[in-house]
CSV table of C-alpha atoms in Angstrom, one decimal:
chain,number,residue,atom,x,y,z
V,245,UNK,CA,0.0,0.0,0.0
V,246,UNK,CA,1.2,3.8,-1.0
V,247,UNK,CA,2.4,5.7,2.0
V,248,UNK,CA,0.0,8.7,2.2
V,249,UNK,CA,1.7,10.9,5.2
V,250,UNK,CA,4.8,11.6,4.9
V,251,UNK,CA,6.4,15.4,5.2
V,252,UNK,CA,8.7,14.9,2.6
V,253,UNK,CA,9.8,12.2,0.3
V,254,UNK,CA,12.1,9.7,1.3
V,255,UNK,CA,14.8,9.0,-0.6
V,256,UNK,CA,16.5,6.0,1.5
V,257,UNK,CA,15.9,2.1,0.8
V,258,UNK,CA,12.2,1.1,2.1
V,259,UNK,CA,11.6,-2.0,3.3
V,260,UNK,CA,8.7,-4.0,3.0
V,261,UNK,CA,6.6,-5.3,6.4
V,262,UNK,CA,3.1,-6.9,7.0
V,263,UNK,CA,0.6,-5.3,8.5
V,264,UNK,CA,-2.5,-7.0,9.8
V,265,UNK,CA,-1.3,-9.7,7.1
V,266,UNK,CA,-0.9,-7.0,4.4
V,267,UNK,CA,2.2,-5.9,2.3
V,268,UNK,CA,3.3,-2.2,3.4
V,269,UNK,CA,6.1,-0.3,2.6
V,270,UNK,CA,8.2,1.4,5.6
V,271,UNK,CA,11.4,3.1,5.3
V,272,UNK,CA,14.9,2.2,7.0
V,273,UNK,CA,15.6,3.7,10.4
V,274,UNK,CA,12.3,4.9,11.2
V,275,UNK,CA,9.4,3.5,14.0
V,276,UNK,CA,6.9,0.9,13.4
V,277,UNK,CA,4.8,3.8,14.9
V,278,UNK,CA,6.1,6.2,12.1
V,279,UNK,CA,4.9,3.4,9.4
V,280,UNK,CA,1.6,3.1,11.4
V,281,UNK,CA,1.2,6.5,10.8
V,282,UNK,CA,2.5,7.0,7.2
V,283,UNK,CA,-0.4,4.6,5.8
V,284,UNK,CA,-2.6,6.0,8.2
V,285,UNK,CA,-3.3,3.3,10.8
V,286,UNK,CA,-4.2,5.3,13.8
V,287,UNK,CA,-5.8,2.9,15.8
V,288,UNK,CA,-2.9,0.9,17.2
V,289,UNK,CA,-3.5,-0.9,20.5
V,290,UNK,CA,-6.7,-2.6,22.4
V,291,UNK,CA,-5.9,-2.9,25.7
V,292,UNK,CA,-6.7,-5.2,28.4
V,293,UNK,CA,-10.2,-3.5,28.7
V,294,UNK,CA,-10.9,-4.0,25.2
V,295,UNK,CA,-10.6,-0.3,24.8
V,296,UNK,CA,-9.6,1.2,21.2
V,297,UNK,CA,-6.2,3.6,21.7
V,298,UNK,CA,-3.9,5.3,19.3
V,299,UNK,CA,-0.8,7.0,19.5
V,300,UNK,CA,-0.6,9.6,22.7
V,301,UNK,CA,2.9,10.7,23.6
V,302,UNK,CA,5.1,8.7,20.8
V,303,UNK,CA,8.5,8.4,23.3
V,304,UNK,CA,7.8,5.0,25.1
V,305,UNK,CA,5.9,6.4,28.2
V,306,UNK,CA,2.1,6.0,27.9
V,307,UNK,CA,1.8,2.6,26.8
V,308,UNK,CA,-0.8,3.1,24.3
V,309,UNK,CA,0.5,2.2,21.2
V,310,UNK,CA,1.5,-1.3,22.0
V,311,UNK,CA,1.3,-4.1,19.0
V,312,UNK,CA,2.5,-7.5,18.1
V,313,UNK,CA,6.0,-8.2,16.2
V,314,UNK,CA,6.4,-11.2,15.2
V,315,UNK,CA,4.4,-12.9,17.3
V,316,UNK,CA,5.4,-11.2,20.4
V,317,UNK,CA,2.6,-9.2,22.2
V,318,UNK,CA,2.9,-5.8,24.1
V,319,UNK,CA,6.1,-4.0,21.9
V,320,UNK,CA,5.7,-0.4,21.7
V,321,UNK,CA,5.5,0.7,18.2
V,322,UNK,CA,7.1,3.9,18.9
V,323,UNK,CA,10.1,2.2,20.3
V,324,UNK,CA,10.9,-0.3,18.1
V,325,UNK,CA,13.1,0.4,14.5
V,326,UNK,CA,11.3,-1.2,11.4
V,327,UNK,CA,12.5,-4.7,10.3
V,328,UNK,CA,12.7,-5.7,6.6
V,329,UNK,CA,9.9,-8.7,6.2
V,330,UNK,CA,8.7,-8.0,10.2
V,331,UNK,CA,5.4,-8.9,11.2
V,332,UNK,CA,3.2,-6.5,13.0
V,333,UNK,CA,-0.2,-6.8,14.2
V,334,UNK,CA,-2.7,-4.2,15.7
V,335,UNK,CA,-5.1,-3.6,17.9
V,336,UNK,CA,-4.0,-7.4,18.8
V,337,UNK,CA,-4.4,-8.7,22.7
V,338,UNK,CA,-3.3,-12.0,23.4
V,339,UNK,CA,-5.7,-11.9,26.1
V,340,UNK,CA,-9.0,-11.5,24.0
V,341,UNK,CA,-7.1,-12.9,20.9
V,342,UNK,CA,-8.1,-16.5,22.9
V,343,UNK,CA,-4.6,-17.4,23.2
V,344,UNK,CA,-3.9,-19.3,26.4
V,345,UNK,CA,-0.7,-18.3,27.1
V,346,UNK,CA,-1.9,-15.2,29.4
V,347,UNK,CA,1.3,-15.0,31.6
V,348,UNK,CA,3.3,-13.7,28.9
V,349,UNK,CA,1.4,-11.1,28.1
V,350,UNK,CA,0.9,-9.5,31.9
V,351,UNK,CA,4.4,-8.7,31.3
């Protein structure tokens, strides 16, 4: 899918990721939040209240932009650097996704 919100045009090598199981285009170096962002996924994370939330503060501290990578539950988009071929998933909760596995996602 075309990136749709980026300031500028980026020039560097992109990388391609999956998203919700679809092929998306990030560029090197930046956030999984920034890729959320430049294809316009603004609803990132449902959290353990089965509440909706997007991006709030962007620098690691509210917690509210949380997603799966590669299988992994709870990463925080806006902390991780973009992986060539990584898997992300939003609004993803292993804890109303059915998995059984709960402990590792209290974490």
């Amino acid at each position: 899918m075309a990136r749709v919100h980026d300031i500028y045009p980026i020039d560097d090598e992109y990388v391609n990721v999956s998203i919700n199981g679809e092929e998306y285009k990030a560029a090197k170096g930046e956030t999984v939040l920034s890729t959320l962002m430049s294809h316009n996924i603004q609803t990132i994370h449902t959290n353990d209240h089965k509440k909706n939330t997007g991006a709030y503060c962007g620098m690691g501290v509210c917690f509210c932009c949380l997603v799966s990578i590669n299988g992994t539950a709870k990463q925080r988009a806006c902390q991780t650097i973009v992986e060539r071929d990584m898997e992300i998933k939003t609004q993803y909760n292993r804890i109303y996704n059915g998995e059984k596995d709960v402990e590792q996602c209290l974490c």
